[in-house]
Amino acid sequence: MSPTNQSKFPLVVIIGGGFGGLQVAKHLANKPVEVLLLDKHNYHTFQPLLYQVATGSLEAESIGFSLRKNFEGQKNLRFRIAEVNRVNTDANTIDTTIGTIAYDYLVIATGSTTNFFGNEDVEKYAMPMKSIPEALNLRYMVLQNLEEAILKPSKDERMPYLSFVLVGAGPTGVELAGALAELRNHVLNRDYPELPKDEMKVYLVDFLPKVLGPFSDEGSKAAEDFLTGMGVDLMLNEKVQSYDGNVIKFESGKSIRTKNVIWSAGVMGVIPEGIAKDSIERGNRIRVDNICRAAGSTNIFAIGDVAAMITDETPKGHPGVAQVAIQMGELTGKNIARLVNGEQPKPFKYNDKGSLATIGRNKAIADLGKLKFQGFFAWLVWMFVHLISLMGGRNRVIVFINWVASYVNNNGGSRLIIRNFKTEELVDKNEQVSKPD
Amino acid sequence: MSPTNQSKFPLVVIIGGGFGGLQVAKHLANKPVEVLLLDKHNYHTFQPLLYQVATGSLEAESIGFSLRKNFEGQKNLRFRIAEVNRVNTDANTIDTTIGTIAYDYLVIATGSTTNFFGNEDVEKYAMPMKSIPEALNLRYMVLQNLEEAILKPSKDERMPYLSFVLVGAGPTGVELAGALAELRNHVLNRDYPELPKDEMKVYLVDFLPKVLGPFSDEGSKAAEDFLTGMGVDLMLNEKVQSYDGNVIKFESGKSIRTKNVIWSAGVMGVIPEGIAKDSIERGNRIRVDNICRAAGSTNIFAIGDVAAMITDETPKGHPGVAQVAIQMGELTGKNIARLVNGEQPKPFKYNDKGSLATIGRNKAIADLGKLKFQGFFAWLVWMFVHLISLMGGRNRVIVFINWVASYVNNNGGSRLIIRNFKTEELVDKNEQVSKPD
């Protein structure tokens, strides 16, 4: 059952079932095209709630949704688990782990991965959190290190296991910091009564002078107040120098002994081989024109985190957020249908709906254009928006129940260590997510 | 923070947080003892629903429950993740992965593991299902092999990926067979429209002439009718000769090409080193007296699957079911409290509440003493009993919602392949459940 096109319609190959790729596929339903969706996983990941998987509040399956199930009704779509190694732009083919596939239109919706900015020892020892397997690894690391701490006889020996250093104070870092602080404030006493609560430290580090960099000053300030109120140690204007798995050092000369460094300080696009080097912009993104078409190509599109649409209004391209991917995906799906029909494609126009970030129970930040508010109401808005954005009715119900249960008893999440990895083995952290060869 | 006893009360060490160990711990609350509960996982596993994790109907976290969370209120109990390597009966100590621990009373509640009856190649290639990590491995194997099948161009090449051979027609095998048949009957067409449904085969093998051996003949017969009605191929009176990862051969001369052999044909007790060889009975169980005390010992108890209480009424000991472990655990907890108080321990008397097994939607078997019934009402009873037996209100609600959703749309479960292992690597199947050293 070769995934090669056997119909009379042009074949649109979409690489990646993230926010962008999903929209492309959806908007090609009932159009005169064949769609082949490729992803290295068989599920879509709702990345905004990854941090709740990492801290054990939600199960992985609540924020993942089967791509096959999602497209059950779409007759012109096939799905394959595959990784794409190379795009042969001249031949209009891609080399994948399931063979070479010829395309008529190609949509690169491969998203982004963690950017360690070339710091190899940090990359080796710090934990990223861009995928469900990574979020699970992080969860097990946190729980495993609490278990390790309880075995140590002195405060000094426990310290590295109980110190959590989050590098990058964007929404991911802020939300993780809040969730870890809540774990300390509400769960530690109950689950680990032998561990003195104040020995657990949560540090949030950024090289900028503020948290939530792209938010309004009002929002950033409120987030900082929430975080310090919950006992998070803010370390702003601090740049990481090194991390060897035991001590993280900063350029200021400060250092922290820790077994737990979580890196959310940057992302970079994931680009298959074969894309012309001169069309690759800062952040490893493919330069695209105003209809998301890759520079120099007529039938290759790039959308979302992997696209850099550089215009006068967006000299750095668009922010790497779900809304950009969703809107670019929707447009690209429609534009491909237009092109196939001999119609004119329409240009991209980003509709910025604003930003939300949550810090914890009753605490969130909403920057919705001119409307800025913080606290309980922002938190309700945050929950509502995330709940309706989730895929699958079952997921929505289960996430809602989990949130209600957490709110009522302040003790959400099941906190099971299903894999038993030792912190000493974090060197091979990438191996944990799949079987070693 | 050494787990060694520092109080004036005697220390009861319980090895294993299964059905039995939990009861011992619970019945020692508020008694003049210190309790140390050890388990290699930080959670209790509700084994009767493991097969639903394996087939993706339930998430792992719904049938696991944090041991720390469970004992939050019990002041005299500490918990440690540890494996016990050896019992030094003379010194009253155990050697564990977290050091040597002295006990006053020891309760061995280590349960059982899969018994391959010395067939090493079967052990190497067949999948067991006695733990949550094993059930998850099984789930990923099933889904991964459906993904592999869809890549194969011919029916002949697809066959080994689409043939599922379940060895052992006890409740686990019967329930798995039913769940896999439902996957084929209701899900395959929708998720894998390119795979011809009738190419997927489910074989249920047993060396006995009937399924559900210990059930009544009426129950067994009804189960067989349900299974064949759902399209399961029953292979009774068949003994496995060999399995090399590609072909399973039977002593009758029959053989099946398959990548999926699931072994639930037997269990054996898990006994730490140091227990006198002459007190070990058939099935690797520790012979115990009528108060569950290990033969030749005054302060070591064994309960549940790892105990063999051989009497005139029970010449083979008790069946390896949850109810035996629960009742032995409850008694042992109370008896230890009695012994500490200088009172007389009471003997064990098994109250057999009967057996339940489910085959699928509206199909279950109930053998409750003289009361025997099958079908829809048995299925309701099965669901009710399992729901109330689950630990944690949140788990009960979420399992209930999942069951309702599955019932309504016949398409339950999220079916995500969160780990990417290749079937070719099943040789190292034990490695999948934890990080390799």
PDB file of C-alpha atoms in Angstrom, chain B residues 58-271:
ATOM      1  CA  LEU B  58      -8.206   3.401  29.351  1.00  0.00           C
ATOM      2  CA  GLU B  59      -5.182   5.457  30.208  1.00  0.00           C
ATOM      3  CA  ALA B  60      -2.516   4.011  32.445  1.00  0.00           C
ATOM      4  CA  GLU B  61      -3.151   6.656  35.090  1.00  0.00           C
ATOM      5  CA  SER B  62      -6.781   5.590  35.439  1.00  0.00           C
ATOM      6  CA  ILE B  63      -5.815   2.189  36.782  1.00  0.00           C
ATOM      7  CA  GLY B  64      -2.753   3.291  38.738  1.00  0.00           C
ATOM      8  CA  PHE B  65      -2.914   5.125  42.012  1.00  0.00           C
ATOM      9  CA  SER B  66      -0.083   6.898  43.784  1.00  0.00           C
ATOM     10  CA  LEU B  67       0.887   5.025  46.925  1.00  0.00           C
ATOM     11  CA  ARG B  68       2.026   8.259  48.563  1.00  0.00           C
ATOM     12  CA  LYS B  69      -1.299   9.899  47.830  1.00  0.00           C
ATOM     13  CA  ASN B  70      -3.191   6.878  49.110  1.00  0.00           C
ATOM     14  CA  PHE B  71      -1.447   6.966  52.474  1.00  0.00           C
ATOM     15  CA  GLU B  72      -1.351  10.730  52.900  1.00  0.00           C
ATOM     16  CA  GLY B  73      -3.277  10.595  56.141  1.00  0.00           C
ATOM     17  CA  GLN B  74      -1.554   7.598  57.717  1.00  0.00           C
ATOM     18  CA  LYS B  75       0.992   9.019  60.153  1.00  0.00           C
ATOM     19  CA  ASN B  76       2.725   5.743  61.053  1.00  0.00           C
ATOM     20  CA  LEU B  77       3.506   4.830  57.429  1.00  0.00           C
ATOM     21  CA  ARG B  78       6.477   5.721  55.282  1.00  0.00           C
ATOM     22  CA  PHE B  79       6.850   4.744  51.654  1.00  0.00           C
ATOM     23  CA  ARG B  80       9.995   4.109  49.618  1.00  0.00           C
ATOM     24  CA  ILE B  81      10.557   3.069  46.019  1.00  0.00           C
ATOM     25  CA  ALA B  82      12.826   0.056  46.395  1.00  0.00           C
ATOM     26  CA  GLU B  83      13.393  -3.459  45.213  1.00  0.00           C
ATOM     27  CA  VAL B  84      14.184  -6.157  47.715  1.00  0.00           C
ATOM     28  CA  ASN B  85      17.011  -8.450  46.738  1.00  0.00           C
ATOM     29  CA  ARG B  86      17.314 -10.665  49.781  1.00  0.00           C
ATOM     30  CA  VAL B  87      15.708 -11.547  53.077  1.00  0.00           C
ATOM     31  CA  ASN B  88      18.158 -12.401  55.857  1.00  0.00           C
ATOM     32  CA  THR B  89      15.789 -14.388  58.029  1.00  0.00           C
ATOM     33  CA  ASP B  90      18.298 -14.982  60.833  1.00  0.00           C
ATOM     34  CA  ALA B  91      19.304 -11.325  61.119  1.00  0.00           C
ATOM     35  CA  ASN B  92      15.740 -10.041  60.533  1.00  0.00           C
ATOM     36  CA  THR B  93      16.957  -7.703  57.802  1.00  0.00           C
ATOM     37  CA  ILE B  94      16.341  -7.225  54.085  1.00  0.00           C
ATOM     38  CA  ASP B  95      18.860  -6.111  51.475  1.00  0.00           C
ATOM     39  CA  THR B  96      17.252  -3.579  49.169  1.00  0.00           C
ATOM     40  CA  THR B  97      18.250  -1.173  46.421  1.00  0.00           C
ATOM     41  CA  ILE B  98      18.127   1.597  49.042  1.00  0.00           C
ATOM     42  CA  GLY B  99      20.174  -0.234  51.654  1.00  0.00           C
ATOM     43  CA  THR B 100      19.722  -2.844  54.367  1.00  0.00           C
ATOM     44  CA  ILE B 101      16.650  -2.488  56.544  1.00  0.00           C
ATOM     45  CA  ALA B 102      15.946  -4.238  59.856  1.00  0.00           C
ATOM     46  CA  TYR B 103      12.370  -5.366  60.411  1.00  0.00           C
ATOM     47  CA  ASP B 104      10.387  -6.675  63.332  1.00  0.00           C
ATOM     48  CA  TYR B 105       7.649  -8.068  61.094  1.00  0.00           C
ATOM     49  CA  LEU B 106       7.991  -8.672  57.367  1.00  0.00           C
ATOM     50  CA  VAL B 107       5.091  -9.074  54.970  1.00  0.00           C
ATOM     51  CA  ILE B 108       5.984 -10.466  51.550  1.00  0.00           C
ATOM     52  CA  ALA B 109       3.270  -9.242  49.194  1.00  0.00           C
ATOM     53  CA  THR B 110       5.322  -9.298  46.029  1.00  0.00           C
ATOM     54  CA  GLY B 111       2.663 -10.885  43.836  1.00  0.00           C
ATOM     55  CA  SER B 112       3.372 -12.863  40.728  1.00  0.00           C
ATOM     56  CA  THR B 113       4.992 -12.511  37.339  1.00  0.00           C
ATOM     57  CA  THR B 114       4.451 -14.163  33.991  1.00  0.00           C
ATOM     58  CA  ASN B 115       5.391 -17.835  33.874  1.00  0.00           C
ATOM     59  CA  PHE B 116       6.800 -18.952  30.531  1.00  0.00           C
ATOM     60  CA  PHE B 117       7.378 -22.471  31.932  1.00  0.00           C
ATOM     61  CA  GLY B 118      11.022 -22.423  30.914  1.00  0.00           C
ATOM     62  CA  ASN B 119      10.322 -21.827  27.234  1.00  0.00           C
ATOM     63  CA  GLU B 120      13.126 -19.339  26.604  1.00  0.00           C
ATOM     64  CA  ASP B 121      12.368 -18.401  23.026  1.00  0.00           C
ATOM     65  CA  VAL B 122       8.750 -17.734  23.900  1.00  0.00           C
ATOM     66  CA  GLU B 123       9.908 -15.615  26.836  1.00  0.00           C
ATOM     67  CA  LYS B 124      12.186 -13.697  24.493  1.00  0.00           C
ATOM     68  CA  TYR B 125       9.573 -12.825  21.869  1.00  0.00           C
ATOM     69  CA  ALA B 126       6.111 -13.076  23.416  1.00  0.00           C
ATOM     70  CA  MET B 127       4.641 -10.075  25.255  1.00  0.00           C
ATOM     71  CA  PRO B 128       3.563 -10.493  28.865  1.00  0.00           C
ATOM     72  CA  MET B 129       0.944  -8.260  30.505  1.00  0.00           C
ATOM     73  CA  LYS B 130       1.317  -8.142  34.258  1.00  0.00           C
ATOM     74  CA  SER B 131       2.214  -4.470  34.793  1.00  0.00           C
ATOM     75  CA  ILE B 132       1.332  -1.039  33.451  1.00  0.00           C
ATOM     76  CA  PRO B 133       4.592  -0.677  31.484  1.00  0.00           C
ATOM     77  CA  GLU B 134       3.954  -4.096  29.921  1.00  0.00           C
ATOM     78  CA  ALA B 135       0.372  -3.154  29.046  1.00  0.00           C
ATOM     79  CA  LEU B 136       1.635   0.037  27.415  1.00  0.00           C
ATOM     80  CA  ASN B 137       4.236  -1.917  25.461  1.00  0.00           C
ATOM     81  CA  LEU B 138       1.478  -4.177  24.267  1.00  0.00           C
ATOM     82  CA  ARG B 139      -0.665  -1.213  23.206  1.00  0.00           C
ATOM     83  CA  TYR B 140       2.172   0.321  21.244  1.00  0.00           C
ATOM     84  CA  MET B 141       2.957  -3.033  19.649  1.00  0.00           C
ATOM     85  CA  VAL B 142      -0.629  -3.466  18.435  1.00  0.00           C
ATOM     86  CA  LEU B 143      -0.831   0.066  17.022  1.00  0.00           C
ATOM     87  CA  GLN B 144       2.665  -0.016  15.582  1.00  0.00           C
ATOM     88  CA  ASN B 145       1.919  -3.266  13.798  1.00  0.00           C
ATOM     89  CA  LEU B 146      -1.272  -1.856  12.297  1.00  0.00           C
ATOM     90  CA  GLU B 147       0.876   1.026  11.009  1.00  0.00           C
ATOM     91  CA  GLU B 148       3.405  -1.464   9.642  1.00  0.00           C
ATOM     92  CA  ALA B 149       0.683  -3.496   7.976  1.00  0.00           C
ATOM     93  CA  ILE B 150      -0.626  -0.503   6.080  1.00  0.00           C
ATOM     94  CA  LEU B 151       2.809  -0.062   4.483  1.00  0.00           C
ATOM     95  CA  LYS B 152       2.901  -3.601   3.100  1.00  0.00           C
ATOM     96  CA  PRO B 153       1.709  -4.034  -0.480  1.00  0.00           C
ATOM     97  CA  SER B 154       0.361  -7.607  -0.270  1.00  0.00           C
ATOM     98  CA  LYS B 155      -1.984  -9.540   1.973  1.00  0.00           C
ATOM     99  CA  ASP B 156       0.751 -12.098   2.493  1.00  0.00           C
ATOM    100  CA  GLU B 157       3.171  -9.489   3.782  1.00  0.00           C
ATOM    101  CA  ARG B 158       0.509  -7.897   5.989  1.00  0.00           C
ATOM    102  CA  MET B 159      -0.533 -11.181   7.575  1.00  0.00           C
ATOM    103  CA  PRO B 160       2.055 -11.461  10.383  1.00  0.00           C
ATOM    104  CA  TYR B 161       1.349  -7.890  11.475  1.00  0.00           C
ATOM    105  CA  LEU B 162      -2.411  -8.425  11.527  1.00  0.00           C
ATOM    106  CA  SER B 163      -2.445 -11.796  13.313  1.00  0.00           C
ATOM    107  CA  PHE B 164      -2.832 -11.572  17.088  1.00  0.00           C
ATOM    108  CA  VAL B 165      -2.242 -14.764  19.030  1.00  0.00           C
ATOM    109  CA  LEU B 166      -3.263 -14.793  22.673  1.00  0.00           C
ATOM    110  CA  VAL B 167      -1.927 -17.741  24.603  1.00  0.00           C
ATOM    111  CA  GLY B 168      -3.868 -18.578  27.744  1.00  0.00           C
ATOM    112  CA  ALA B 169      -7.666 -18.382  27.826  1.00  0.00           C
ATOM    113  CA  GLY B 170      -8.095 -17.291  31.426  1.00  0.00           C
ATOM    114  CA  PRO B 171      -9.859 -13.997  32.163  1.00  0.00           C
ATOM    115  CA  THR B 172      -6.894 -11.951  30.838  1.00  0.00           C
ATOM    116  CA  GLY B 173      -6.722 -13.812  27.524  1.00  0.00           C
ATOM    117  CA  VAL B 174     -10.500 -13.820  27.089  1.00  0.00           C
ATOM    118  CA  GLU B 175     -10.825 -10.113  27.874  1.00  0.00           C
ATOM    119  CA  LEU B 176      -7.949  -9.196  25.565  1.00  0.00           C
ATOM    120  CA  ALA B 177      -9.363 -11.359  22.786  1.00  0.00           C
ATOM    121  CA  GLY B 178     -12.722  -9.632  23.123  1.00  0.00           C
ATOM    122  CA  ALA B 179     -11.160  -6.169  23.151  1.00  0.00           C
ATOM    123  CA  LEU B 180      -9.005  -6.888  20.089  1.00  0.00           C
ATOM    124  CA  ALA B 181     -12.017  -8.307  18.264  1.00  0.00           C
ATOM    125  CA  GLU B 182     -13.928  -5.102  19.047  1.00  0.00           C
ATOM    126  CA  LEU B 183     -10.982  -3.072  17.765  1.00  0.00           C
ATOM    127  CA  ARG B 184     -11.211  -4.974  14.501  1.00  0.00           C
ATOM    128  CA  ASN B 185     -14.995  -4.911  14.294  1.00  0.00           C
ATOM    129  CA  HIS B 186     -15.533  -1.241  15.156  1.00  0.00           C
ATOM    130  CA  VAL B 187     -12.321   0.740  14.787  1.00  0.00           C
ATOM    131  CA  LEU B 188     -10.286  -0.771  11.959  1.00  0.00           C
ATOM    132  CA  ASN B 189     -12.576   0.402   9.165  1.00  0.00           C
ATOM    133  CA  ARG B 190     -12.582   3.914  10.512  1.00  0.00           C
ATOM    134  CA  ASP B 191      -8.935   4.428  11.441  1.00  0.00           C
ATOM    135  CA  TYR B 192      -7.385   2.224   8.761  1.00  0.00           C
ATOM    136  CA  PRO B 193      -9.846   2.248   5.855  1.00  0.00           C
ATOM    137  CA  GLU B 194      -7.058   0.959   3.595  1.00  0.00           C
ATOM    138  CA  LEU B 195      -6.714  -2.266   5.633  1.00  0.00           C
ATOM    139  CA  PRO B 196      -9.243  -4.981   4.721  1.00  0.00           C
ATOM    140  CA  LYS B 197     -10.954  -5.703   8.034  1.00  0.00           C
ATOM    141  CA  ASP B 198     -11.083  -9.451   7.583  1.00  0.00           C
ATOM    142  CA  GLU B 199      -7.298  -9.630   7.302  1.00  0.00           C
ATOM    143  CA  MET B 200      -7.018  -8.971  11.028  1.00  0.00           C
ATOM    144  CA  LYS B 201      -7.198 -12.232  12.983  1.00  0.00           C
ATOM    145  CA  VAL B 202      -7.502 -12.835  16.694  1.00  0.00           C
ATOM    146  CA  TYR B 203      -6.576 -16.318  17.933  1.00  0.00           C
ATOM    147  CA  LEU B 204      -7.196 -17.444  21.495  1.00  0.00           C
ATOM    148  CA  VAL B 205      -5.151 -20.489  22.454  1.00  0.00           C
ATOM    149  CA  ASP B 206      -5.331 -22.749  25.462  1.00  0.00           C
ATOM    150  CA  PHE B 207      -4.071 -26.248  26.220  1.00  0.00           C
ATOM    151  CA  LEU B 208      -7.318 -26.925  28.077  1.00  0.00           C
ATOM    152  CA  PRO B 209     -10.443 -27.952  26.167  1.00  0.00           C
ATOM    153  CA  LYS B 210     -12.333 -24.832  27.391  1.00  0.00           C
ATOM    154  CA  VAL B 211     -11.875 -21.124  27.947  1.00  0.00           C
ATOM    155  CA  LEU B 212     -12.077 -19.610  31.451  1.00  0.00           C
ATOM    156  CA  GLY B 213     -10.904 -22.883  32.988  1.00  0.00           C
ATOM    157  CA  PRO B 214     -11.931 -22.219  36.607  1.00  0.00           C
ATOM    158  CA  PHE B 215     -15.412 -20.902  35.685  1.00  0.00           C
ATOM    159  CA  SER B 216     -18.558 -23.021  35.530  1.00  0.00           C
ATOM    160  CA  ASP B 217     -19.177 -24.980  32.339  1.00  0.00           C
ATOM    161  CA  GLU B 218     -22.170 -22.747  31.692  1.00  0.00           C
ATOM    162  CA  GLY B 219     -19.975 -19.624  31.953  1.00  0.00           C
ATOM    163  CA  SER B 220     -17.225 -21.107  29.795  1.00  0.00           C
ATOM    164  CA  LYS B 221     -19.668 -22.120  27.126  1.00  0.00           C
ATOM    165  CA  ALA B 222     -21.268 -18.668  27.028  1.00  0.00           C
ATOM    166  CA  ALA B 223     -17.828 -17.042  26.775  1.00  0.00           C
ATOM    167  CA  GLU B 224     -16.936 -19.312  23.855  1.00  0.00           C
ATOM    168  CA  ASP B 225     -20.174 -18.389  22.093  1.00  0.00           C
ATOM    169  CA  PHE B 226     -19.550 -14.674  22.654  1.00  0.00           C
ATOM    170  CA  LEU B 227     -15.974 -14.949  21.396  1.00  0.00           C
ATOM    171  CA  THR B 228     -16.754 -16.924  18.255  1.00  0.00           C
ATOM    172  CA  GLY B 229     -19.675 -14.591  17.581  1.00  0.00           C
ATOM    173  CA  MET B 230     -17.243 -11.686  17.611  1.00  0.00           C
ATOM    174  CA  GLY B 231     -14.940 -13.487  15.193  1.00  0.00           C
ATOM    175  CA  VAL B 232     -12.262 -14.775  17.560  1.00  0.00           C
ATOM    176  CA  ASP B 233     -10.631 -18.024  16.403  1.00  0.00           C
ATOM    177  CA  LEU B 234     -10.608 -20.409  19.355  1.00  0.00           C
ATOM    178  CA  MET B 235      -7.723 -22.865  19.411  1.00  0.00           C
ATOM    179  CA  LEU B 236      -8.384 -25.167  22.371  1.00  0.00           C
ATOM    180  CA  ASN B 237      -6.409 -28.290  23.276  1.00  0.00           C
ATOM    181  CA  GLU B 238      -3.367 -26.639  21.672  1.00  0.00           C
ATOM    182  CA  LYS B 239       0.043 -26.488  23.307  1.00  0.00           C
ATOM    183  CA  VAL B 240       2.660 -23.982  22.188  1.00  0.00           C
ATOM    184  CA  GLN B 241       5.887 -25.553  21.026  1.00  0.00           C
ATOM    185  CA  SER B 242       7.938 -22.551  19.938  1.00  0.00           C
ATOM    186  CA  TYR B 243       7.857 -18.920  18.861  1.00  0.00           C
ATOM    187  CA  ASP B 244      10.753 -17.211  17.131  1.00  0.00           C
ATOM    188  CA  GLY B 245       9.233 -13.743  16.709  1.00  0.00           C
ATOM    189  CA  ASN B 246       7.770 -14.647  13.312  1.00  0.00           C
ATOM    190  CA  VAL B 247       6.035 -18.016  13.530  1.00  0.00           C
ATOM    191  CA  ILE B 248       4.326 -19.645  16.483  1.00  0.00           C
ATOM    192  CA  LYS B 249       4.254 -23.445  16.309  1.00  0.00           C
ATOM    193  CA  PHE B 250       1.972 -25.789  18.201  1.00  0.00           C
ATOM    194  CA  GLU B 251       2.527 -29.390  19.239  1.00  0.00           C
ATOM    195  CA  SER B 252      -0.360 -30.407  16.981  1.00  0.00           C
ATOM    196  CA  GLY B 253       1.718 -29.352  13.971  1.00  0.00           C
ATOM    197  CA  LYS B 254      -0.280 -26.174  13.330  1.00  0.00           C
ATOM    198  CA  SER B 255       1.520 -22.869  12.999  1.00  0.00           C
ATOM    199  CA  ILE B 256       0.671 -19.164  12.561  1.00  0.00           C
ATOM    200  CA  ARG B 257       2.811 -16.398  11.087  1.00  0.00           C
ATOM    201  CA  THR B 258       2.571 -13.552  13.562  1.00  0.00           C
ATOM    202  CA  LYS B 259       4.475 -10.633  15.014  1.00  0.00           C
ATOM    203  CA  ASN B 260       2.052 -10.498  17.948  1.00  0.00           C
ATOM    204  CA  VAL B 261       2.095 -13.207  20.574  1.00  0.00           C
ATOM    205  CA  ILE B 262       0.668 -12.228  23.926  1.00  0.00           C
ATOM    206  CA  TRP B 263       1.335 -14.623  26.752  1.00  0.00           C
ATOM    207  CA  SER B 264      -1.067 -14.929  29.650  1.00  0.00           C
ATOM    208  CA  ALA B 265      -0.825 -18.674  30.106  1.00  0.00           C
ATOM    209  CA  GLY B 266       0.527 -18.744  33.623  1.00  0.00           C
ATOM    210  CA  VAL B 267       1.985 -16.916  36.579  1.00  0.00           C
ATOM    211  CA  MET B 268       4.524 -17.648  39.260  1.00  0.00           C
ATOM    212  CA  GLY B 269       5.245 -15.992  42.572  1.00  0.00           C
ATOM    213  CA  VAL B 270       8.019 -13.415  42.933  1.00  0.00           C
ATOM    214  CA  ILE B 271      10.140 -14.432  45.916  1.00  0.00           C
TER     215      ILE B 271
END
